Amino acid sequence: MQIANVVDKWTGAVKEVTIGATKDQGGTREKTVTVGGAKSIPFMDFDGDQGKRIVIAMDVYDIPPEDWPESLLKNYEDVVNDPASWAKKCAEEYGADLICLKLDGIHPDKGNKSADDAVNTVKSVLEAVNIPLIIWGCENNERDNEVMPKVSQAAAGERCLLGGATQDNYKTITAVCLADGHNLITQAPVDINIGKQVNILVTDLGFPLDRIVMFQTTGALGYGIEYCYSIHERGRIAALSGDNQMAVPVICDVGHEAWRAKEAKATDSEAPQWGSFAERGIMWEAITAVSLIQSGVDIIRMYHPKAVSITKEHIDKLT
Amino acid sequence: MALTGLEIFKLLPKTNCKKCGRPTCLAFAMQLAQKKAELKDCPDVSEEAKAKLGAASAPPIKLVTIGTGEKQLKIGEENVLFRHDEKFYNPTGVAITLSDDLDDGAFKERLNKINSLKFTRVGTEIEIDLIALQNNSGDASKFSERAKEVGGNTHLSMILVSKSADNVKAALETCADKKPLIHGANAENWESMANIAKEKNCPLTVSSPTLEELADLTEKIKGTGVTEMVLHQNSENTKEILQGLTKIRRSALKKAFRPLGFPALTYIPNGDPSQEIASASAFLAKYAGIVVVDACEPWQIMPLLTVRQNIFTDPQKPVQVEPKLYEVGQVNENSPVMFTTNFSLTYYTVEGEVEASRMPAYILAVETEGTSVLTAYSGDKLNESVVAKAMADTKIEEKVKHKKLIIPGLVAVLSAKIQETTKWEVLVGPKEASGLPTYLKSTWH
């Protein structure tokens, strides 16, 4: 029996954003990463092109992480004090598509590192790896506005992805990204309207839409994932239905959120009924990623190499 | 799909007799279409019209009931493709396989393990629903014996997995009263399977590699009188199944295509457990009525059940706990007092951490209409007077002899105002609930 025709024809498409620049393009990366381009909801390529493959950005911090459980930390024990080696390990051993360098150390409560320190860290990471970089501030407006312009300038021409522009603090970061040729992350607190509003604010400053990646604050599995799941889904449908200001790729922060969860952190003696501590955190991170993939995301920030490989293998099966 | 007002009008007597209480048949038809009137208000409606309207008003995805009693599973009857459009109604059933050819000890061990897969999250018990007993032995008496053993030793519902109608029939002799799902019919055996399902009044899966053949089979089986069916796209390709689930859901909801108007079951055998759970999570989010897995370790099943819990929450309703004073552990007059909001996720995260600290404490869940600390604060639903009122309402000052209040670190900015309004000493707690055990141990003596 012939079944009903259920193809959905979408009028819009998510824009493609290219991160990284090769020597020919004025940078020093060996390869670039292009995300976005979807003309269908995730994996329904009978509707239209599903766009570029979802990529994994592995997080590297400029200060050693606090409170990481053993099963996570053991993968980075030898590199947590050196962001360059950390990034190299992610790129060469763990299969990261991108490095997300998070400058937490510039935060007043987390070391208050100087702009020079941050610039040196960025330069060392750029030198250590040949894949493109995401560079994210510490989410303290004052420090970000002081440090990110210098970081941006130090990486000028590398076409990094810089974060993040918020509704209350977008002018400085937008201006430096524009001047130094970087892409920009626009950020919102699980609110689709604010998300769109920030895109409007930065494009009003002359920032091109095809260099924007959106970030709706991520909730981990069991900790509000359904809120950002539905925001992503609504955003993607809006983009495909022709809302230009929503038609940009989406990044989500899975590693940090999943490893804060009690399910990832509780040891075997604290939670014997939950099964192997060594495996539990990895699964929590992987399943957070796998679930968000269904909502329409393009870049996933992750921590654990095994969670990364599970997620990549799953993406292979759907691509 | 529901009929339009004009389509209904064509089926009415068109006499404008007003017996239904509406001025015209057209007006009545319009109200029927909007479900504001009932067909029985028309005394003159023909039997033919009744049948057509009745069929059209049936849900686009059939409700299928498996099992009996407390753990009875209801799947299907979904209305939307995206949870934000309304909500997903009937949570996906999670089933775990159990092979009838395991030796006695291993069989019993796995059965017990499956039975114990339940967890408590945000104040709710989450649990698997079904045991899928597989007839891997191919033997009828073995299958029957094992079905009896499972039936007598589980509170969960059952799926009987066999291609042999005779074997299913033998197994049903021992457990038909539990209304198991028969898995099931395919292009070769559908007639004999359908007869058994009909005779024993059990729901039946229909398997085929293609949606076209599935549609053929459900129509044929419907002809035998079986109404409760579950679709099974027989494939080991994750993408093909995911796309199939979407096509099935779309054709039922958007095209009112009855041959595929049933819930669907997924199963990819013999996989790596991590990949199996990853695929099952994706299927669960995108429309499976039942996911069957081989994995049965708690660290594999807990995330899958949590995906279900999250995806099936009502997106239009902030999930709340009752705003009141909660006692965690054996509290006394020296126990710490802290407040948080009555958003479930926030409250239970705090409660979990207080439990983990092993320090008995009072948690005051302040009424913020089920919003989180920061959202409530920015919307002025959490301020010094709200906190003071909650403290007064719950008579906290009669329960402890100190006057120290731990407040969430995220609203440290409220310290002075709360102190002034309540005359309690304010201690600023951590920003993340996960910091509570350390905080309590170091600050509360």
CSV table of C-alpha atoms in Angstrom, one decimal, chain A residues 313-314 317-318, chain B residues 95-97 110 132 134 183 232-243 245 265-284 288 290-295:
chain,number,residue,atom,x,y,z
A,313,GLU,CA,29.6,7.2,16.6
A,314,HIS,CA,25.9,8.0,17.2
A,317,LYS,CA,24.7,6.5,12.3
A,318,LEU,CA,22.4,9.5,11.7
B,95,ALA,CA,11.3,-2.8,27.8
B,96,ILE,CA,14.3,-5.0,28.6
B,97,THR,CA,14.9,-8.3,26.9
B,110,ARG,CA,18.6,-11.3,35.0
B,132,ALA,CA,10.4,-8.7,26.6
B,134,GLN,CA,12.4,-13.8,23.8
B,183,HIS,CA,5.4,-9.7,19.3
B,232,HIS,CA,7.6,-2.4,14.4
B,233,GLN,CA,9.8,-1.3,11.6
B,234,ASN,CA,12.2,-4.2,11.3
B,235,SER,CA,15.6,-2.6,10.7
B,236,GLU,CA,19.0,-2.3,12.4
B,237,ASN,CA,19.6,1.1,10.9
B,238,THR,CA,19.2,3.9,13.5
B,239,LYS,CA,18.6,6.6,10.9
B,240,GLU,CA,16.1,4.5,8.9
B,241,ILE,CA,14.1,3.8,12.1
B,242,LEU,CA,14.3,7.4,13.3
B,243,GLN,CA,12.9,8.6,9.9
B,245,LEU,CA,9.0,7.0,13.3
B,265,LEU,CA,8.0,-0.2,18.9
B,266,THR,CA,11.8,-0.1,18.3
B,267,TYR,CA,14.5,-2.7,18.9
B,268,ILE,CA,18.0,-3.0,17.5
B,269,PRO,CA,19.4,-6.3,18.7
B,270,ASN,CA,23.0,-7.1,19.8
B,271,GLY,CA,24.4,-3.7,19.9
B,272,ASP,CA,27.1,-2.0,22.0
B,273,PRO,CA,25.1,-0.9,25.1
B,274,SER,CA,26.2,2.7,24.9
B,275,GLN,CA,25.1,3.0,21.3
B,276,GLU,CA,21.9,1.1,22.1
B,277,ILE,CA,21.0,3.6,24.8
B,278,ALA,CA,22.0,6.5,22.6
B,279,SER,CA,19.7,5.2,19.8
B,280,ALA,CA,16.9,4.4,22.2
B,281,SER,CA,17.1,7.9,23.7
B,282,ALA,CA,16.7,9.4,20.2
B,283,PHE,CA,13.8,7.1,19.4
B,284,LEU,CA,12.2,8.0,22.7
B,288,ALA,CA,8.6,5.6,19.9
B,290,ILE,CA,8.0,1.4,23.2
B,291,VAL,CA,11.8,1.1,23.2
B,292,VAL,CA,13.2,-2.4,23.7
B,293,VAL,CA,16.8,-2.7,24.8
B,294,ASP,CA,19.2,-5.5,25.8
B,295,ALA,CA,21.1,-3.2,28.2
